[in-house]
Tab-separated table of C-alpha atoms and ligand atoms in Angstrom:
chain	number	residue	atom	x	y	z
A	1251	MET	CA	-25.954	14.071	6.548
A	1252	SER	CA	-23.441	15.664	8.893
A	1253	SER	CA	-23.924	15.447	12.686
A	1254	SER	CA	-21.414	18.340	13.207
A	1255	LYS	CA	-19.334	20.421	10.833
A	1256	ASP	CA	-16.258	18.199	10.779
A	1257	VAL	CA	-18.014	14.625	10.816
A	1258	ILE	CA	-19.269	13.844	7.221
A	1259	GLN	CA	-21.234	10.538	8.142
A	1260	ALA	CA	-20.043	8.057	5.623
A	1261	ILE	CA	-21.759	5.165	7.448
A	1262	ARG	CA	-25.045	5.154	8.904
A	1263	SER	CA	-27.401	2.358	10.030
A	1264	ASP	CA	-31.155	2.283	10.116
A	1265	GLN	CA	-33.821	-0.369	10.479
A	1266	ASP	CA	-32.124	-3.340	9.059
A	1267	VAL	CA	-30.344	-1.404	6.692
A	1268	LEU	CA	-26.892	0.017	6.186
A	1269	TYR	CA	-26.236	3.124	4.133
A	1270	LEU	CA	-22.495	3.431	2.931
A	1271	LEU	CA	-21.612	7.099	1.322
A	1272	ASP	CA	-20.314	5.568	-2.176
A	1273	GLN	CA	-16.918	7.203	-2.407
A	1274	ARG	CA	-16.476	5.636	-5.998
A	1275	HIS	CA	-18.678	8.549	-6.816
A	1276	LEU	CA	-16.693	11.496	-5.011
A	1277	PRO	CA	-16.262	14.360	-5.693
A	1278	GLU	CA	-18.824	14.596	-8.609
A	1279	ARG	CA	-21.876	13.509	-6.492
A	1280	VAL	CA	-22.928	12.300	-2.993
A	1281	GLU	CA	-24.957	8.959	-3.310
A	1282	TYR	CA	-25.447	6.619	-0.542
A	1283	LEU	CA	-25.253	2.574	-1.219
A	1284	THR	CA	-28.105	0.754	0.522
A	1285	CYS	CA	-26.638	-2.490	1.939
A	1286	GLN	CA	-28.969	-5.322	3.438
A	1287	SER	CA	-26.899	-8.440	3.624
A	1288	GLY	CA	-23.270	-9.364	4.415
A	1289	GLU	CA	-22.378	-9.910	0.853
A	1290	GLU	CA	-23.673	-6.884	-0.296
A	1291	VAL	CA	-21.024	-4.950	2.517
A	1292	ALA	CA	-18.432	-7.556	1.401
A	1293	ASN	CA	-18.826	-6.434	-2.340
A	1294	ALA	CA	-18.979	-2.865	-1.122
A	1295	ILE	CA	-15.793	-3.088	0.677
A	1296	GLN	CA	-14.045	-4.821	-2.036
A	1297	ALA	CA	-14.962	-2.397	-4.838
A	1298	LEU	CA	-13.898	0.295	-2.452
A	1299	ALA	CA	-17.473	2.035	-2.287
A	1300	VAL	CA	-16.252	2.006	1.576
A	1301	ARG	CA	-12.635	2.185	2.186
A	1302	GLY	CA	-9.910	3.182	4.728
A	1303	ALA	CA	-8.903	0.795	7.499
A	1304	PRO	CA	-11.126	1.984	10.371
A	1305	ALA	CA	-14.067	2.563	8.064
A	1306	ILE	CA	-13.920	-1.182	6.616
A	1307	GLY	CA	-13.642	-2.499	10.093
A	1308	ILE	CA	-16.913	-0.643	10.998
A	1309	ALA	CA	-18.699	-1.366	7.736
A	1310	GLY	CA	-17.501	-5.195	8.352
A	1311	ALA	CA	-19.198	-5.218	11.707
A	1312	TYR	CA	-22.413	-3.858	10.479
A	1313	GLY	CA	-22.336	-6.182	7.537
A	1314	LEU	CA	-22.334	-9.110	10.206
A	1315	TRP	CA	-25.064	-7.805	11.788
A	1316	LEU	CA	-27.041	-7.464	8.689
A	1317	GLU	CA	-26.474	-10.946	8.110
A	1318	SER	CA	-27.514	-12.018	11.346
A	1319	VAL	CA	-30.896	-10.401	10.763
A	1320	ARG	CA	-31.250	-11.937	7.158
A	1321	LEU	CA	-30.541	-15.266	8.637
A	1322	ARG	CA	-32.875	-15.118	11.613
A	1323	GLY	CA	-34.557	-18.092	12.286
A	1324	THR	CA	-32.486	-20.495	10.164
A	1325	ARG	CA	-31.387	-23.655	11.777
A	1326	ASP	CA	-27.279	-23.181	11.018
A	1327	PHE	CA	-27.565	-19.395	12.056
A	1328	GLU	CA	-24.256	-19.537	13.565
A	1329	HIS	CA	-22.483	-21.693	10.886
A	1330	GLN	CA	-23.675	-18.886	8.439
A	1331	LEU	CA	-22.589	-16.031	10.227
A	1332	PHE	CA	-19.101	-17.591	10.580
A	1333	ARG	CA	-19.170	-17.915	6.849
A	1334	SER	CA	-20.266	-14.448	6.358
A	1335	ALA	CA	-17.640	-13.296	8.518
A	1336	LYS	CA	-15.052	-15.149	6.663
A	1337	ARG	CA	-16.281	-13.605	3.258
A	1338	LEU	CA	-16.340	-10.140	4.905
A	1339	GLU	CA	-12.626	-10.520	6.250
A	1340	ASP	CA	-11.451	-11.658	2.837
A	1341	SER	CA	-12.891	-9.006	0.937
A	1342	ARG	CA	-9.634	-6.916	1.645
A	1343	PRO	CA	-6.759	-8.526	3.523
A	1344	THR	CA	-4.302	-5.671	4.538
A	1345	ALA	CA	-6.138	-3.639	6.969
A	1346	VAL	CA	-6.013	-5.339	10.581
A	1347	ASN	CA	-9.362	-3.149	11.716
A	1348	LEU	CA	-11.456	-5.520	9.562
A	1349	SER	CA	-10.302	-8.710	10.787
A	1350	TRP	CA	-10.378	-7.448	14.129
A	1351	ALA	CA	-13.547	-6.175	14.160
A	1352	LEU	CA	-15.278	-9.398	12.841
A	1353	HIS	CA	-13.304	-11.679	15.178
A	1354	GLU	CA	-14.320	-9.567	18.230
A	1355	ALA	CA	-18.009	-9.364	16.980
A	1356	LEU	CA	-17.842	-13.398	16.766
A	1357	LYS	CA	-16.766	-13.626	20.258
A	1358	VAL	CA	-19.407	-11.403	21.578
A	1359	ILE	CA	-22.158	-13.454	20.377
A	1360	ASN	CA	-20.660	-16.680	21.564
A	1361	GLY	CA	-23.451	-18.932	23.328
A	1362	LEU	CA	-26.297	-16.398	22.771
A	1363	SER	CA	-29.782	-16.931	21.294
A	1364	GLN	CA	-30.575	-15.705	17.919
A	1365	ASP	CA	-32.553	-12.656	19.048
A	1366	ALA	CA	-29.744	-11.587	21.494
A	1367	ALA	CA	-26.862	-12.137	18.852
A	1368	ILE	CA	-28.683	-9.789	16.665
A	1369	MET	CA	-28.969	-7.090	19.232
A	1370	GLU	CA	-25.741	-7.533	20.403
A	1371	LEU	CA	-24.040	-7.349	16.779
A	1372	LYS	CA	-25.777	-4.024	16.473
A	1373	ALA	CA	-24.441	-2.679	19.695
A	1374	PHE	CA	-21.043	-3.865	18.844
A	1375	ALA	CA	-21.028	-2.029	15.415
A	1376	ASP	CA	-22.657	0.993	16.755
A	1377	ASN	CA	-20.252	1.151	19.604
A	1378	LEU	CA	-17.178	0.628	17.053
A	1379	LEU	CA	-18.679	3.515	15.097
A	1380	THR	CA	-18.911	6.262	18.073
A	1381	SER	CA	-15.704	4.872	19.790
A	1382	ASP	CA	-13.628	5.325	16.621
A	1383	ILE	CA	-14.822	8.887	16.382
A	1384	LYS	CA	-14.002	9.721	19.821
A	1385	ALA	CA	-10.431	8.002	19.349
A	1386	ASN	CA	-9.810	10.166	16.204
A	1387	ARG	CA	-10.607	13.333	17.928
A	1388	ALA	CA	-8.268	12.546	20.837
A	1389	LEU	CA	-5.674	11.224	18.501
A	1390	GLY	CA	-6.175	14.430	16.409
A	1391	ASP	CA	-5.635	16.605	19.442
A	1392	SER	CA	-2.688	14.415	20.572
A	1393	GLY	CA	-0.839	15.375	17.635
A	1394	LEU	CA	-0.898	18.938	18.484
A	1395	SER	CA	2.024	18.271	20.971
A	1396	LEU	CA	4.496	17.718	18.428
A	1397	PHE	CA	4.406	21.069	16.809
A	1398	SER	CA	4.740	24.537	18.373
A	1399	GLU	CA	4.645	26.918	15.010
A	1400	PRO	CA	2.082	26.771	12.478
A	1401	ILE	CA	3.343	23.949	9.884
A	1402	ARG	CA	2.913	22.944	6.127
A	1403	VAL	CA	2.071	19.007	5.927
A	1404	LEU	CA	2.202	16.709	3.186
A	1405	THR	CA	-0.335	13.730	3.256
A	1406	HIS	CA	-0.969	10.814	1.351
A	1407	CYS	CA	-4.290	8.764	0.270
A	1408	ASN	CA	-7.639	9.659	2.298
A	1409	THR	CA	-7.615	9.215	6.266
A	1410	GLY	CA	-10.438	11.567	6.866
A	1411	SER	CA	-14.143	11.144	7.914
A	1412	LEU	CA	-14.458	9.109	4.907
A	1413	ALA	CA	-12.014	6.581	5.698
A	1414	THR	CA	-13.042	6.200	9.591
A	1415	GLY	CA	-16.058	6.519	11.759
A	1416	GLY	CA	-15.698	10.479	11.490
A	1417	TYR	CA	-12.794	13.178	11.918
A	1418	GLY	CA	-10.037	11.141	10.725
A	1419	THR	CA	-6.721	10.037	11.789
A	1420	ALA	CA	-3.826	11.751	9.642
A	1421	LEU	CA	-6.719	14.122	8.456
A	1422	GLY	CA	-7.861	14.378	12.158
A	1423	VAL	CA	-4.361	15.769	13.038
A	1424	ILE	CA	-4.801	18.212	10.531
A	1425	ARG	CA	-8.079	19.218	11.385
A	1426	SER	CA	-7.000	19.720	14.990
A	1427	LEU	CA	-3.959	21.853	13.673
A	1428	PHE	CA	-6.159	24.007	11.546
A	1429	ARG	CA	-8.596	24.516	14.563
A	1430	GLU	CA	-5.732	25.888	16.555
A	1431	ASN	CA	-4.363	27.925	13.988
A	1432	LYS	CA	-1.160	25.625	13.715
A	1433	LEU	CA	-1.711	24.734	10.022
A	1434	GLN	CA	-0.448	26.747	7.131
A	1435	GLU	CA	-1.143	24.482	4.466
A	1436	VAL	CA	-1.685	21.118	3.223
A	1437	PHE	CA	-0.119	19.172	0.172
A	1438	VAL	CA	-2.463	16.667	-0.805
A	1439	ASP	CA	-0.650	13.604	-2.820
A	1440	GLU	CA	-3.319	12.648	-5.720
A	1441	THR	CA	-2.573	8.998	-4.796
A	1442	ARG	CA	-2.453	6.942	-7.913
A	1443	PRO	CA	-3.960	4.696	-9.277
A	1444	LEU	CA	-7.333	5.313	-7.629
A	1445	LEU	CA	-6.881	9.088	-6.539
A	1446	GLN	CA	-8.087	9.149	-2.944
A	1447	GLY	CA	-6.073	12.274	-2.373
A	1448	ALA	CA	-7.591	14.006	-5.181
A	1449	ARG	CA	-10.910	12.795	-4.893
A	1450	LEU	CA	-11.665	12.581	-1.315
A	1451	THR	CA	-9.142	14.305	0.908
A	1452	ALA	CA	-9.458	17.220	-1.725
A	1453	TRP	CA	-13.145	17.149	-1.025
A	1454	GLU	CA	-13.062	16.923	2.420
A	1455	LEU	CA	-10.731	19.831	3.077
A	1456	HIS	CA	-12.526	21.894	0.275
A	1457	GLN	CA	-15.798	21.692	2.307
A	1458	GLU	CA	-14.105	22.960	5.566
A	1459	ARG	CA	-12.151	25.545	3.604
A	1460	ILE	CA	-8.631	24.062	5.117
A	1461	PRO	CA	-5.957	25.645	3.022
A	1462	ALA	CA	-4.545	22.860	0.711
A	1463	ARG	CA	-2.959	22.351	-2.675
A	1464	LEU	CA	-3.155	19.006	-4.677
A	1465	ILE	CA	0.285	17.666	-6.170
A	1466	THR	CA	0.608	14.465	-8.089
A	1467	ASP	CA	2.455	11.867	-6.012
A	1468	SER	CA	5.819	12.767	-8.277
A	1469	MET	CA	6.220	16.312	-6.989
A	1470	ALA	CA	6.509	15.561	-3.683
A	1471	ALA	CA	10.411	15.296	-3.729
A	1472	SER	CA	10.449	18.589	-5.272
A	1473	ILE	CA	8.358	20.559	-2.785
A	1474	MET	CA	10.389	18.723	0.016
A	1475	ALA	CA	13.564	20.052	-1.512
A	1476	LYS	CA	12.192	23.924	-1.889
A	1477	GLY	CA	11.667	23.555	1.909
A	1478	TRP	CA	7.862	23.580	1.723
A	1479	VAL	CA	6.995	20.630	3.668
A	1480	ASN	CA	7.385	20.720	7.699
A	1481	ALA	CA	6.204	17.369	8.263
A	1482	VAL	CA	4.381	14.252	6.428
A	1483	ILE	CA	1.532	12.822	8.293
A	1484	VAL	CA	-0.172	9.572	7.059
A	1485	GLY	CA	-2.392	7.066	8.120
A	1486	ALA	CA	-2.040	3.050	8.445
A	1487	ASP	CA	-3.543	-0.174	7.551
A	1488	ARG	CA	-1.553	-2.383	9.898
A	1489	ILE	CA	1.305	-1.794	12.237
A	1490	ALA	CA	3.558	-4.508	12.993
A	1491	LEU	CA	5.212	-4.957	16.528
A	1492	ASN	CA	8.476	-3.528	15.508
A	1493	GLY	CA	6.749	-0.438	14.017
A	1494	ASP	CA	6.809	-1.624	10.201
A	1495	THR	CA	3.565	-0.083	8.959
A	1496	ALA	CA	1.447	-1.041	5.820
A	1497	ASN	CA	-0.330	2.078	4.448
A	1498	LYS	CA	-1.457	3.112	0.845
A	1499	ILE	CA	1.043	2.429	-1.779
A	1500	GLY	CA	3.673	5.309	-2.289
A	1501	THR	CA	3.819	5.870	1.603
A	1502	TYR	CA	7.121	4.262	1.562
A	1503	SER	CA	8.480	6.498	-1.101
A	1504	LEU	CA	7.394	9.500	0.873
A	1505	ALA	CA	9.231	7.980	4.099
A	1506	ILE	CA	12.221	7.801	1.976
A	1507	LEU	CA	11.920	11.325	0.535
A	1508	ALA	CA	11.436	12.826	3.992
A	1509	GLN	CA	14.283	11.099	5.346
A	1510	TYR	CA	16.670	12.356	2.727
A	1511	HIS	CA	15.214	15.936	3.200
A	1512	HIS	CA	15.312	15.733	7.112
A	1513	ILE	CA	11.538	16.074	7.491
A	1514	PRO	CA	9.819	14.443	10.475
A	1515	PHE	CA	7.578	11.322	9.165
A	1516	TYR	CA	4.609	10.659	11.325
A	1517	VAL	CA	1.938	7.761	11.330
A	1518	ALA	CA	-1.364	8.724	12.844
A	1519	ALA	CA	-3.648	5.637	13.730
A	1520	PRO	CA	-5.731	4.558	16.480
A	1521	LEU	CA	-4.583	1.667	18.588
A	1522	SER	CA	-7.057	-0.945	16.732
A	1523	THR	CA	-4.667	-0.430	13.838
A	1524	PHE	CA	-1.904	-1.844	15.759
A	1525	ASP	CA	-1.516	-5.390	15.163
A	1526	SER	CA	0.203	-7.428	18.150
A	1527	GLU	CA	-0.098	-10.702	16.276
A	1528	THR	CA	2.176	-9.397	13.367
A	1529	LEU	CA	6.093	-9.217	14.387
A	1530	THR	CA	7.226	-7.341	11.424
A	1531	GLY	CA	6.252	-5.873	8.099
A	1532	ASN	CA	7.328	-9.194	6.291
A	1533	ASP	CA	4.254	-10.815	7.906
A	1534	ILE	CA	1.939	-8.514	6.498
A	1535	VAL	CA	-0.215	-9.322	3.451
A	1536	VAL	CA	-0.138	-6.728	0.838
A	1537	GLU	CA	-3.361	-6.630	-1.139
A	1538	GLU	CA	-2.987	-6.928	-4.941
A	1539	ARG	CA	-5.636	-5.312	-6.866
A	1540	ASN	CA	-6.984	-5.596	-10.498
A	1541	PRO	CA	-4.269	-4.095	-13.062
A	1542	GLU	CA	-7.382	-2.482	-14.931
A	1543	GLU	CA	-6.984	0.198	-12.065
A	1544	ILE	CA	-3.935	1.401	-13.404
A	1545	ARG	CA	-4.654	0.956	-17.064
A	1546	VAL	CA	-8.080	2.877	-16.827
A	1547	ILE	CA	-8.427	6.394	-15.197
A	1548	LYS	CA	-12.208	7.253	-14.500
A	1549	GLY	CA	-13.243	5.025	-17.390
A	1550	ARG	CA	-10.732	6.138	-19.780
A	1551	ARG	CA	-8.045	3.631	-21.016
A	1552	ILE	CA	-4.500	5.089	-20.863
A	1553	SER	CA	-2.539	2.172	-21.882
A	1554	PRO	CA	-2.926	-0.486	-24.311
A	1555	GLU	CA	-5.860	-2.928	-23.454
A	1556	ALA	CA	-4.195	-5.843	-21.247
A	1557	PHE	CA	-0.720	-4.321	-21.279
A	1558	PRO	CA	0.767	-6.119	-18.274
A	1559	ALA	CA	0.685	-4.089	-14.971
A	1560	TYR	CA	1.243	-4.533	-11.297
A	1561	ASN	CA	-1.087	-3.066	-8.619
A	1562	PRO	CA	-0.182	-3.485	-5.071
A	1563	ALA	CA	-2.705	-1.596	-2.976
A	1564	PHE	CA	-0.142	-0.988	-0.337
A	1565	ASP	CA	3.500	-0.804	0.767
A	1566	VAL	CA	5.346	-1.167	3.940
A	1567	THR	CA	7.367	1.523	5.493
A	1568	PRO	CA	10.029	0.187	8.000
A	1569	GLY	CA	9.482	1.192	11.581
A	1570	ASP	CA	12.891	2.816	11.945
A	1571	MET	CA	12.109	5.567	9.284
A	1572	ILE	CA	8.985	6.445	11.550
A	1573	SER	CA	9.489	9.460	13.576
A	1574	ALA	CA	6.703	8.977	15.744
A	1575	PHE	CA	3.050	7.299	16.021
A	1576	ILE	CA	0.392	9.573	16.898
A	1577	THR	CA	-2.554	7.597	19.052
A	1578	GLU	CA	-5.576	8.419	20.996
A	1579	GLN	CA	-3.475	7.628	24.145
A	1580	GLY	CA	-0.724	9.861	23.135
A	1581	ILE	CA	2.779	9.953	21.010
A	1582	ILE	CA	4.795	6.521	20.898
A	1583	LYS	CA	8.420	7.200	20.177
A	1584	PRO	CA	11.172	4.791	18.967
A	1585	PRO	CA	12.424	2.172	20.221
A	1586	TYR	CA	9.176	0.671	18.997
A	1587	ASP	CA	10.012	-2.934	19.653
A	1588	ILE	CA	9.769	-1.905	23.403
A	1589	ALA	CA	6.990	0.422	23.280
A	1590	LEU	CA	4.782	-1.637	21.259
A	1591	ALA	CA	5.572	-4.875	23.315
A	1592	HIS	CA	4.126	-2.776	26.165
A	1593	LEU	CA	1.300	-1.606	24.404
A	1594	LYS	CA	0.617	-5.333	23.765
A	1595	GLU	CA	0.999	-6.170	27.535
A	1596	GLN	CA	-1.584	-3.517	28.416
A	1597	ARG	CA	-4.037	-4.598	26.037
A	1598	THR	CA	-4.184	-8.241	26.997
B	433	LIG	O1	-7.161	1.551	-0.640
B	433	LIG	P1	-7.880	2.322	0.617
B	433	LIG	O2	-8.295	3.647	-0.003
B	433	LIG	O3	-8.599	1.752	1.567
B	433	LIG	O4	-6.444	2.665	1.701
B	433	LIG	C1	-6.677	3.660	2.808
B	433	LIG	C2	-5.222	4.165	3.418
B	433	LIG	O5	-4.048	3.515	3.018
B	433	LIG	C3	-5.371	4.760	4.354
B	433	LIG	O6	-4.091	5.545	4.597
B	433	LIG	C4	-5.575	3.700	5.698
B	433	LIG	O7	-6.336	3.136	5.605
B	433	LIG	C5	-5.716	4.649	7.068
B	433	LIG	S1	-7.472	5.501	7.026
B	433	LIG	C6	-7.599	6.209	8.353
């Protein structure tokens, strides 16, 4: 189900149905989940069948469209749609892309008839999907300007076609580097607890034969000390106005390690991940997930049952530890408070 070699189609819509590549089963099997209501999409987002900030924004928009189709002809159509948007928004709180997409979708249908609203919601979601792929390709290529020699990159979590409309953010930059012969090797953090690196990033890189090696999260310091890493490139779930960035748990540790070893630390993200309403990282809500995700790996219990565990899904890296942001409109360099305030002005 790929439209081109480097775009795995993880999100696909058809007549009143949404198909989501169920990422819980990767890399063992490629299986699509069928959703026909907002509730089914919210459950899929919550359970991480679909994940990654841009991907859940797109899935959320399709979820609202599915709900509008389901509610066609009901008296309290609009009220129910607002309730569904809230349910979708609450399914994962940290990534700004989800709440942004839902709020924008609701704006689009303000005052429309039911039939027109259904059509507009579908067009909105379709457009979000295609524009995200376009943004990622531009973002990937804009990252090329940062590197003159072939490099070895360390990345975390999964930021590829699975996490976006297609191509990817940090993995998009890696794809562009590979295409331009500017990539020696990728080190893929396994990304505990849910192994998005080992299961998903490794799967995407393997399909395209991009040279890569898997490491456990705790090996990053050691390979940096050996001089094996020229740059760290990660994605983002929400970027505050001062550059503080929420991303998969473990990102902040990598930033500290990179700083110690004088390795540049880049965040690749589309403009839709920059949140002009959030002033600093302190204002970002970090999702806490079920501790069972730490105690159990792939169905196998690894600690005493119900042993207390803490499971934040994300951490916040201070903006002043980030060398630059790679976006579809080019590279954003510090000082971020000035650069991002300027970006906010341009977007309003
Ligand atoms: O919990 P996940 O798998 O949704 O977390 C994903 C990440 O943290 C990604 O790095 C981020 O969403 C950027 S994806 C382009």
